[in-house]
Amino acid sequence: MHIIITGSNGMLGHALTAVLSKQHKLTGFDLPDLDITNLSALKTSLALEKLDLIINAAAYTDVDGCESNADLAFAVNATGPRNLAVVANELNIPLVHISTDYVFDGMSTVPYKESDIPNPQSVYGKSKLSGEQHVRELYSKHYIIRTSWLYGEHGKNFVATMLRLAQERDELGVVDDQTGSPTYTLDLARAIAELITEPAYGTYHITNSGTCTWYEFTLEIFRKAGIGGVRVNPITTEEINRPAPRPRNSVLDNYNWRMQGHHPLRHYKEALADYLKSLTKEDIK
Ligand SMILES: NC(=O)c1ccc[n+]([C@@H]2O[C@H](COP(=O)([O-])OP(=O)(O)OC[C@H]3O[C@@H](n4cnc5c(N)ncnc54)[C@H](OP(=O)(O)O)[C@@H]3O)[C@@H](O)[C@H]2O)c1
């Protein structure tokens, strides 16, 4: 297939490129060359070649930044996917769109299924939900994939940040009242490669297996990386006082993925071990 990846310079964009380039012809787009908020530019760029699939990994992902830049958040996270749905419809090719656990309010005591009612609390979550809704309303040949707590090569992420902080400090406070499933971008990209082999369109939750709090995840990162000299203290969400509210429960039940006959993704601890092996000094600067 000839696949377009928007947001190809981002963390997931890199992983998608690494995984899909083995089997497909890829064309990657990102800012400043292509802005998904500009429909006419999108039409011009994507009309050039025969295409088979669009994957949208572009987003405005600064969750706290979205609180003070709502217009930009909605332009990129809602209008952007709407534009891509318009173009995919015109070209009659499927659209893969990536979304997030932040569409839920996090108050559930059990993992969220695809059929649960979203109730985003942050501007980021609201803008991402709006993007999902545009895609669903405009074009049926879509895969909407909600994922959570992403980390991977070529991106600022929690694992790399904790490793950097461990070099700078001997004590850290890490949030212990938000629970989720850390997900390795390469594992998600491999799952997407599997999903697009059949036209089973719809909404999917796709994350690595297992759950933890950020505090527990940090202990596991340091254990696996052999870091012993840093004291890690559990703290509450209130204590760090960030502009955007975060879901307490971010755990996504990968129900539709399993029902479609796919194997659950491996445990996050196993995926973390692979990511740590791939890290270079540059990655944790
Ligand atoms: N990171 C997570 O923990 C997480 C969790 C759940 C879901 N997700 C979702 O997963 C997807 C990928 O996330 P990620 O972590 O890979 O994000 P990322 O590293 O921030 O990559 C997003 C890419 O999109 C580009 N972009 C921003 N605005 C654009 C525009 N108007 N037109 C074209 N490209 C634009 C960014 O460019 P600039 O860098 O120049 O802005 C960046 O290269 C997103 O949909 C995100 O909402 C992420």
mmCIF file of C-alpha atoms and ligand atoms in Angstrom:
data_model
loop_
_atom_site.group_PDB
_atom_site.id
_atom_site.type_symbol
_atom_site.label_atom_id
_atom_site.label_comp_id
_atom_site.label_asym_id
_atom_site.label_seq_id
_atom_site.Cartn_x
_atom_site.Cartn_y
_atom_site.Cartn_z
ATOM 1 C CA MET A 1 0.000 0.000 0.000
ATOM 2 C CA HIS A 2 1.008 3.639 -0.386
ATOM 3 C CA ILE A 3 0.381 5.195 3.023
ATOM 4 C CA ILE A 4 0.433 8.860 4.031
ATOM 5 C CA ILE A 5 1.495 9.568 7.624
ATOM 6 C CA THR A 6 0.685 13.031 8.950
ATOM 7 C CA GLY A 7 2.692 14.074 12.017
ATOM 8 C CA SER A 8 5.496 11.836 10.762
ATOM 9 C CA ASN A 9 8.157 13.713 12.775
ATOM 10 C CA GLY A 10 6.373 13.085 16.074
ATOM 11 C CA MET A 11 7.026 10.256 18.516
ATOM 12 C CA LEU A 12 4.353 7.908 17.138
ATOM 13 C CA GLY A 13 5.018 9.123 13.589
ATOM 14 C CA HIS A 14 8.602 7.854 13.867
ATOM 15 C CA ALA A 15 7.483 4.457 15.166
ATOM 16 C CA LEU A 16 4.863 4.128 12.403
ATOM 17 C CA THR A 17 7.508 4.962 9.820
ATOM 18 C CA ALA A 18 9.929 2.385 11.267
ATOM 19 C CA VAL A 19 7.310 -0.385 11.345
ATOM 20 C CA LEU A 20 5.301 0.268 8.180
ATOM 21 C CA SER A 21 8.242 1.019 5.879
ATOM 22 C CA LYS A 22 9.091 -2.696 5.939
ATOM 23 C CA GLN A 23 5.937 -3.554 3.984
ATOM 24 C CA HIS A 24 4.553 -0.376 2.482
ATOM 25 C CA LYS A 25 5.473 2.696 0.502
ATOM 26 C CA LEU A 26 5.284 5.663 2.874
ATOM 27 C CA THR A 27 5.054 9.407 2.455
ATOM 28 C CA GLY A 28 5.430 11.395 5.654
ATOM 29 C CA PHE A 29 4.172 14.922 6.222
ATOM 30 C CA ASP A 30 4.643 17.296 9.128
ATOM 31 C CA LEU A 31 4.876 20.981 9.902
ATOM 32 C CA PRO A 32 6.024 23.241 8.329
ATOM 33 C CA ASP A 33 5.598 21.457 4.969
ATOM 34 C CA LEU A 34 2.029 20.360 5.538
ATOM 35 C CA ASP A 35 -0.433 21.779 8.044
ATOM 36 C CA ILE A 36 -3.481 19.545 8.588
ATOM 37 C CA THR A 37 -5.570 22.581 9.559
ATOM 38 C CA ASN A 38 -5.319 23.824 5.949
ATOM 39 C CA LEU A 39 -7.823 21.889 3.853
ATOM 40 C CA SER A 40 -6.851 23.260 0.460
ATOM 41 C CA ALA A 41 -3.141 22.590 1.081
ATOM 42 C CA LEU A 42 -4.019 19.062 2.185
ATOM 43 C CA LYS A 43 -6.062 18.464 -0.958
ATOM 44 C CA THR A 44 -3.232 19.683 -3.158
ATOM 45 C CA SER A 45 -0.534 17.630 -1.392
ATOM 46 C CA LEU A 46 -2.520 14.430 -1.199
ATOM 47 C CA ALA A 47 -3.883 14.566 -4.735
ATOM 48 C CA LEU A 48 -0.453 14.118 -6.253
ATOM 49 C CA GLU A 49 -0.116 10.367 -6.056
ATOM 50 C CA LYS A 50 -2.258 7.271 -5.912
ATOM 51 C CA LEU A 51 -2.827 6.646 -2.210
ATOM 52 C CA ASP A 52 -4.285 3.702 -0.296
ATOM 53 C CA LEU A 53 -4.470 4.886 3.325
ATOM 54 C CA ILE A 54 -3.990 7.965 5.514
ATOM 55 C CA ILE A 55 -2.724 7.707 9.112
ATOM 56 C CA ASN A 56 -3.092 10.835 11.212
ATOM 57 C CA ALA A 57 -0.500 10.945 13.993
ATOM 58 C CA ALA A 58 -0.405 14.764 13.974
ATOM 59 C CA ALA A 59 -1.776 16.533 17.030
ATOM 60 C CA TYR A 60 -1.228 19.383 19.434
ATOM 61 C CA THR A 61 -0.171 17.189 22.360
ATOM 62 C CA ASP A 62 0.899 19.733 24.994
ATOM 63 C CA VAL A 63 -1.919 18.968 27.435
ATOM 64 C CA ASP A 64 -1.265 21.983 29.684
ATOM 65 C CA GLY A 65 -0.537 24.234 26.681
ATOM 66 C CA CYS A 66 -3.981 23.382 25.278
ATOM 67 C CA GLU A 67 -5.638 24.977 28.347
ATOM 68 C CA SER A 68 -4.310 28.422 27.351
ATOM 69 C CA ASN A 69 -4.375 27.831 23.552
ATOM 70 C CA ALA A 70 -7.837 26.388 23.007
ATOM 71 C CA ASP A 71 -8.143 27.777 19.467
ATOM 72 C CA LEU A 72 -4.954 26.057 18.381
ATOM 73 C CA ALA A 73 -5.963 22.851 20.200
ATOM 74 C CA PHE A 74 -9.287 22.700 18.344
ATOM 75 C CA ALA A 75 -7.703 23.710 15.027
ATOM 76 C CA VAL A 76 -5.150 20.886 15.112
ATOM 77 C CA ASN A 77 -7.013 18.214 17.106
ATOM 78 C CA ALA A 78 -10.546 18.733 15.746
ATOM 79 C CA THR A 79 -10.427 20.634 12.429
ATOM 80 C CA GLY A 80 -7.279 18.738 11.346
ATOM 81 C CA PRO A 81 -8.884 15.273 11.505
ATOM 82 C CA ARG A 82 -12.061 16.713 9.995
ATOM 83 C CA ASN A 83 -10.029 17.910 7.001
ATOM 84 C CA LEU A 84 -8.361 14.520 6.689
ATOM 85 C CA ALA A 85 -11.756 12.799 6.761
ATOM 86 C CA VAL A 86 -12.916 15.095 3.943
ATOM 87 C CA VAL A 87 -9.858 14.224 1.854
ATOM 88 C CA ALA A 88 -10.036 10.483 2.647
ATOM 89 C CA ASN A 89 -13.683 10.549 1.594
ATOM 90 C CA GLU A 90 -12.851 12.255 -1.703
ATOM 91 C CA LEU A 91 -10.075 9.751 -2.374
ATOM 92 C CA ASN A 92 -12.216 6.861 -1.074
ATOM 93 C CA ILE A 93 -9.374 5.486 1.069
ATOM 94 C CA PRO A 94 -9.482 4.539 4.788
ATOM 95 C CA LEU A 95 -8.352 6.934 7.522
ATOM 96 C CA VAL A 96 -6.584 5.883 10.719
ATOM 97 C CA HIS A 97 -6.932 8.563 13.380
ATOM 98 C CA ILE A 98 -5.186 8.469 16.761
ATOM 99 C CA SER A 99 -7.020 9.585 19.888
ATOM 100 C CA THR A 100 -6.570 9.402 23.626
ATOM 101 C CA ASP A 101 -7.685 8.218 27.073
ATOM 102 C CA TYR A 102 -8.221 11.921 27.894
ATOM 103 C CA VAL A 103 -11.650 11.756 26.221
ATOM 104 C CA PHE A 104 -12.803 10.083 29.477
ATOM 105 C CA ASP A 105 -13.197 11.796 32.847
ATOM 106 C CA GLY A 106 -11.303 9.045 34.670
ATOM 107 C CA MET A 107 -13.986 8.566 37.340
ATOM 108 C CA SER A 108 -14.810 4.987 36.396
ATOM 109 C CA THR A 109 -13.580 2.276 38.738
ATOM 110 C CA VAL A 110 -13.136 -0.188 35.864
ATOM 111 C CA PRO A 111 -11.231 0.037 32.537
ATOM 112 C CA TYR A 112 -12.980 2.055 29.808
ATOM 113 C CA LYS A 113 -14.512 0.212 26.872
ATOM 114 C CA GLU A 114 -14.892 1.791 23.421
ATOM 115 C CA SER A 115 -18.655 2.009 24.038
ATOM 116 C CA ASP A 116 -18.336 4.019 27.274
ATOM 117 C CA ILE A 117 -19.558 7.600 27.115
ATOM 118 C CA PRO A 118 -16.688 10.106 26.875
ATOM 119 C CA ASN A 119 -16.657 13.090 29.207
ATOM 120 C CA PRO A 120 -13.411 14.988 28.683
ATOM 121 C CA GLN A 121 -12.344 17.393 31.433
ATOM 122 C CA SER A 122 -9.447 19.180 29.727
ATOM 123 C CA VAL A 123 -9.288 21.345 26.591
ATOM 124 C CA TYR A 124 -6.945 18.738 25.082
ATOM 125 C CA GLY A 125 -9.478 15.946 25.779
ATOM 126 C CA LYS A 126 -12.378 18.038 24.440
ATOM 127 C CA SER A 127 -10.485 18.900 21.257
ATOM 128 C CA LYS A 128 -9.497 15.256 20.702
ATOM 129 C CA LEU A 129 -13.098 14.100 21.236
ATOM 130 C CA SER A 130 -14.293 16.704 18.758
ATOM 131 C CA GLY A 131 -11.766 15.320 16.243
ATOM 132 C CA GLU A 132 -13.113 11.799 16.763
ATOM 133 C CA GLN A 133 -16.691 13.028 16.266
ATOM 134 C CA HIS A 134 -15.854 14.789 12.998
ATOM 135 C CA VAL A 135 -14.202 11.652 11.641
ATOM 136 C CA ARG A 136 -17.142 9.426 12.670
ATOM 137 C CA GLU A 137 -19.756 11.783 11.248
ATOM 138 C CA LEU A 138 -18.008 12.508 7.958
ATOM 139 C CA TYR A 139 -16.597 9.195 6.838
ATOM 140 C CA SER A 140 -17.348 5.585 7.684
ATOM 141 C CA LYS A 141 -14.052 4.046 6.527
ATOM 142 C CA HIS A 142 -12.197 5.028 9.681
ATOM 143 C CA TYR A 143 -10.212 3.372 12.419
ATOM 144 C CA ILE A 144 -10.200 5.612 15.489
ATOM 145 C CA ILE A 145 -7.538 4.354 17.876
ATOM 146 C CA ARG A 146 -7.456 5.571 21.465
ATOM 147 C CA THR A 147 -4.213 4.924 23.261
ATOM 148 C CA SER A 148 -2.579 6.101 26.505
ATOM 149 C CA TRP A 149 0.666 7.090 28.226
ATOM 150 C CA LEU A 150 2.843 6.820 25.085
ATOM 151 C CA TYR A 151 6.623 6.673 25.204
ATOM 152 C CA GLY A 152 9.152 5.796 22.542
ATOM 153 C CA GLU A 153 12.169 6.853 20.545
ATOM 154 C CA HIS A 154 12.354 10.387 19.071
ATOM 155 C CA GLY A 155 10.059 12.107 21.512
ATOM 156 C CA LYS A 156 9.854 13.865 24.843
ATOM 157 C CA ASN A 157 8.261 11.295 27.121
ATOM 158 C CA PHE A 158 7.862 10.275 30.748
ATOM 159 C CA VAL A 159 10.492 7.505 30.732
ATOM 160 C CA ALA A 160 13.210 9.707 29.236
ATOM 161 C CA THR A 161 12.253 12.541 31.614
ATOM 162 C CA MET A 162 12.525 10.302 34.691
ATOM 163 C CA LEU A 163 15.931 9.018 33.554
ATOM 164 C CA ARG A 164 17.124 12.585 33.084
ATOM 165 C CA LEU A 165 15.795 13.670 36.498
ATOM 166 C CA ALA A 166 17.579 10.704 38.086
ATOM 167 C CA GLN A 167 20.866 12.193 36.851
ATOM 168 C CA GLU A 168 20.029 15.619 38.288
ATOM 169 C CA ARG A 169 18.369 14.867 41.650
ATOM 170 C CA ASP A 170 18.573 12.421 44.513
ATOM 171 C CA GLU A 171 14.876 12.677 45.446
ATOM 172 C CA LEU A 172 11.712 12.860 43.301
ATOM 173 C CA GLY A 173 7.970 13.195 43.944
ATOM 174 C CA VAL A 174 5.823 11.273 41.444
ATOM 175 C CA VAL A 175 2.032 11.145 41.159
ATOM 176 C CA ASP A 176 0.521 8.015 42.666
ATOM 177 C CA ASP A 177 -3.214 8.644 42.159
ATOM 178 C CA GLN A 178 -3.461 8.359 38.356
ATOM 179 C CA THR A 179 -3.538 4.860 36.908
ATOM 180 C CA GLY A 180 -2.944 3.885 33.286
ATOM 181 C CA SER A 181 -1.244 1.552 30.856
ATOM 182 C CA PRO A 182 2.117 2.854 29.605
ATOM 183 C CA THR A 183 2.316 2.099 25.893
ATOM 184 C CA TYR A 184 5.411 1.736 23.728
ATOM 185 C CA THR A 185 5.019 3.510 20.382
ATOM 186 C CA LEU A 186 6.623 0.611 18.481
ATOM 187 C CA ASP A 187 4.078 -1.839 19.937
ATOM 188 C CA LEU A 188 1.214 0.483 19.000
ATOM 189 C CA ALA A 189 2.639 0.917 15.484
ATOM 190 C CA ARG A 190 2.845 -2.880 15.085
ATOM 191 C CA ALA A 191 -0.775 -3.192 16.219
ATOM 192 C CA ILE A 192 -1.830 -0.547 13.676
ATOM 193 C CA ALA A 193 0.043 -2.462 10.956
ATOM 194 C CA GLU A 194 -2.044 -5.504 11.913
ATOM 195 C CA LEU A 195 -5.339 -3.620 12.168
ATOM 196 C CA ILE A 196 -5.155 -2.096 8.683
ATOM 197 C CA THR A 197 -4.918 -5.505 7.014
ATOM 198 C CA GLU A 198 -8.717 -5.852 7.281
ATOM 199 C CA PRO A 199 -11.551 -3.362 6.768
ATOM 200 C CA ALA A 200 -12.914 -3.771 10.316
ATOM 201 C CA TYR A 201 -13.598 -0.065 10.702
ATOM 202 C CA GLY A 202 -14.591 1.490 14.026
ATOM 203 C CA THR A 203 -13.160 2.604 17.348
ATOM 204 C CA TYR A 204 -10.388 0.685 19.098
ATOM 205 C CA HIS A 205 -8.597 1.003 22.415
ATOM 206 C CA ILE A 206 -5.009 -0.165 21.934
ATOM 207 C CA THR A 207 -2.466 -0.086 24.772
ATOM 208 C CA ASN A 208 0.157 -2.348 26.273
ATOM 209 C CA SER A 209 -1.199 -4.741 28.931
ATOM 210 C CA GLY A 210 -0.885 -4.203 32.675
ATOM 211 C CA THR A 211 -1.564 -1.066 34.705
ATOM 212 C CA CYS A 212 0.315 1.120 37.169
ATOM 213 C CA THR A 213 0.414 4.612 38.601
ATOM 214 C CA TRP A 214 3.081 7.063 37.449
ATOM 215 C CA TYR A 215 4.855 6.432 40.778
ATOM 216 C CA GLU A 216 4.829 2.656 40.228
ATOM 217 C CA PHE A 217 5.973 3.156 36.640
ATOM 218 C CA THR A 218 8.911 5.261 37.870
ATOM 219 C CA LEU A 219 9.964 2.540 40.335
ATOM 220 C CA GLU A 220 9.878 0.018 37.462
ATOM 221 C CA ILE A 221 11.876 2.333 35.144
ATOM 222 C CA PHE A 222 14.572 2.819 37.799
ATOM 223 C CA ARG A 223 14.622 -0.884 38.695
ATOM 224 C CA LYS A 224 15.056 -1.914 35.066
ATOM 225 C CA ALA A 225 17.618 0.820 34.380
ATOM 226 C CA GLY A 226 19.616 -0.188 37.480
ATOM 227 C CA ILE A 227 19.177 3.206 39.184
ATOM 228 C CA GLY A 228 19.351 2.762 42.962
ATOM 229 C CA GLY A 229 20.397 6.068 44.456
ATOM 230 C CA VAL A 230 17.236 8.138 43.912
ATOM 231 C CA ARG A 231 14.508 8.306 46.539
ATOM 232 C CA VAL A 232 11.047 8.276 44.886
ATOM 233 C CA ASN A 233 8.136 9.645 46.923
ATOM 234 C CA PRO A 234 4.454 9.095 46.031
ATOM 235 C CA ILE A 235 2.518 12.387 45.733
ATOM 236 C CA THR A 236 -1.019 13.417 44.755
ATOM 237 C CA THR A 237 -2.233 15.130 41.583
ATOM 238 C CA GLU A 238 -3.205 18.171 43.701
ATOM 239 C CA GLU A 239 0.363 18.521 44.923
ATOM 240 C CA ILE A 240 1.758 19.134 41.415
ATOM 241 C CA ASN A 241 -1.077 21.527 40.534
ATOM 242 C CA ARG A 242 -0.940 21.382 36.704
ATOM 243 C CA PRO A 243 -3.230 23.609 34.567
ATOM 244 C CA ALA A 244 -5.079 20.709 32.875
ATOM 245 C CA PRO A 245 -7.055 18.116 34.826
ATOM 246 C CA ARG A 246 -5.914 14.509 34.248
ATOM 247 C CA PRO A 247 -8.090 11.368 34.375
ATOM 248 C CA ARG A 248 -7.538 9.392 37.603
ATOM 249 C CA ASN A 249 -8.332 6.206 35.733
ATOM 250 C CA SER A 250 -6.845 6.114 32.223
ATOM 251 C CA VAL A 251 -7.029 2.354 31.777
ATOM 252 C CA LEU A 252 -8.509 1.397 28.396
ATOM 253 C CA ASP A 253 -10.037 -2.039 27.971
ATOM 254 C CA ASN A 254 -8.796 -3.221 24.538
ATOM 255 C CA TYR A 255 -12.188 -4.862 24.027
ATOM 256 C CA ASN A 256 -12.766 -4.353 20.283
ATOM 257 C CA TRP A 257 -9.172 -5.308 19.535
ATOM 258 C CA ARG A 258 -9.635 -8.640 21.358
ATOM 259 C CA MET A 259 -13.112 -9.201 19.891
ATOM 260 C CA GLN A 260 -11.597 -8.740 16.425
ATOM 261 C CA GLY A 261 -9.367 -11.742 17.208
ATOM 262 C CA HIS A 262 -6.113 -9.922 17.923
ATOM 263 C CA HIS A 263 -3.798 -10.898 20.782
ATOM 264 C CA PRO A 264 -3.529 -8.436 23.673
ATOM 265 C CA LEU A 265 -0.382 -6.338 23.428
ATOM 266 C CA ARG A 266 2.470 -7.507 25.683
ATOM 267 C CA HIS A 267 2.848 -6.320 29.286
ATOM 268 C CA TYR A 268 4.160 -2.790 29.667
ATOM 269 C CA LYS A 269 7.113 -4.044 31.764
ATOM 270 C CA GLU A 270 8.338 -6.191 28.871
ATOM 271 C CA ALA A 271 7.929 -3.338 26.388
ATOM 272 C CA LEU A 272 9.741 -0.965 28.753
ATOM 273 C CA ALA A 273 12.742 -3.309 28.859
ATOM 274 C CA ASP A 274 13.024 -3.147 25.050
ATOM 275 C CA TYR A 275 12.720 0.633 25.014
ATOM 276 C CA LEU A 276 15.429 1.023 27.670
ATOM 277 C CA LYS A 277 17.773 -1.142 25.567
ATOM 278 C CA SER A 278 17.270 1.176 22.590
ATOM 279 C CA LEU A 279 17.978 4.407 24.506
ATOM 280 C CA THR A 280 21.079 6.479 23.854
ATOM 281 C CA LYS A 281 22.588 9.272 25.969
ATOM 282 C CA GLU A 282 21.091 11.784 23.509
ATOM 283 C CA ASP A 283 17.571 10.509 24.265
ATOM 284 C CA ILE A 284 17.793 11.333 27.978
ATOM 285 C CA LYS A 285 19.356 14.776 27.691
HETATM 286 N N1 LIG B 1 1.971 11.169 23.934
HETATM 287 C C1 LIG B 1 1.034 10.516 24.627
HETATM 288 O O1 LIG B 1 1.219 10.155 25.793
HETATM 289 C C2 LIG B 1 -0.288 10.195 23.975
HETATM 290 C C3 LIG B 1 -1.250 9.487 24.725
HETATM 291 C C4 LIG B 1 -2.471 9.170 24.120
HETATM 292 C C5 LIG B 1 -2.716 9.557 22.820
HETATM 293 N N2 LIG B 1 -1.781 10.269 22.118
HETATM 294 C C6 LIG B 1 -2.080 10.644 20.739
HETATM 295 O O2 LIG B 1 -1.151 9.982 19.903
HETATM 296 C C7 LIG B 1 -0.884 10.766 18.734
HETATM 297 C C8 LIG B 1 0.596 10.915 18.538
HETATM 298 O O3 LIG B 1 1.143 11.538 19.685
HETATM 299 P P1 LIG B 1 2.716 11.818 19.835
HETATM 300 O O4 LIG B 1 3.033 11.677 21.277
HETATM 301 O O5 LIG B 1 3.472 11.079 18.800
HETATM 302 O O6 LIG B 1 2.718 13.384 19.500
HETATM 303 P P2 LIG B 1 3.940 14.335 19.089
HETATM 304 O O7 LIG B 1 5.245 13.655 19.363
HETATM 305 O O8 LIG B 1 3.645 15.646 19.707
HETATM 306 O O9 LIG B 1 3.781 14.416 17.503
HETATM 307 C C9 LIG B 1 2.756 15.145 16.897
HETATM 308 C C10 LIG B 1 3.314 15.674 15.574
HETATM 309 O O10 LIG B 1 2.265 16.409 14.931
HETATM 310 C C11 LIG B 1 2.852 17.608 14.428
HETATM 311 N N3 LIG B 1 1.836 18.637 14.244
HETATM 312 C C12 LIG B 1 1.332 19.511 15.162
HETATM 313 N N4 LIG B 1 0.442 20.335 14.584
HETATM 314 C C13 LIG B 1 0.373 19.980 13.267
HETATM 315 C C14 LIG B 1 -0.352 20.467 12.158
HETATM 316 N N5 LIG B 1 -1.190 21.504 12.269
HETATM 317 N N6 LIG B 1 -0.175 19.871 10.942
HETATM 318 C C15 LIG B 1 0.688 18.846 10.804
HETATM 319 N N7 LIG B 1 1.414 18.328 11.836
HETATM 320 C C16 LIG B 1 1.258 18.901 13.049
HETATM 321 C C17 LIG B 1 3.871 17.989 15.498
HETATM 322 O O11 LIG B 1 4.766 18.940 14.991
HETATM 323 P P3 LIG B 1 5.433 19.989 16.028
HETATM 324 O O12 LIG B 1 6.237 19.165 16.983
HETATM 325 O O13 LIG B 1 6.246 20.862 15.132
HETATM 326 O O14 LIG B 1 4.303 20.701 16.707
HETATM 327 C C18 LIG B 1 4.498 16.626 15.772
HETATM 328 O O15 LIG B 1 5.526 16.321 14.849
HETATM 329 C C19 LIG B 1 -1.656 12.065 18.936
HETATM 330 O O16 LIG B 1 -2.897 11.980 18.282
HETATM 331 C C20 LIG B 1 -1.902 12.115 20.442
HETATM 332 O O17 LIG B 1 -3.056 12.866 20.746
HETATM 333 C C21 LIG B 1 -0.571 10.588 22.666
#
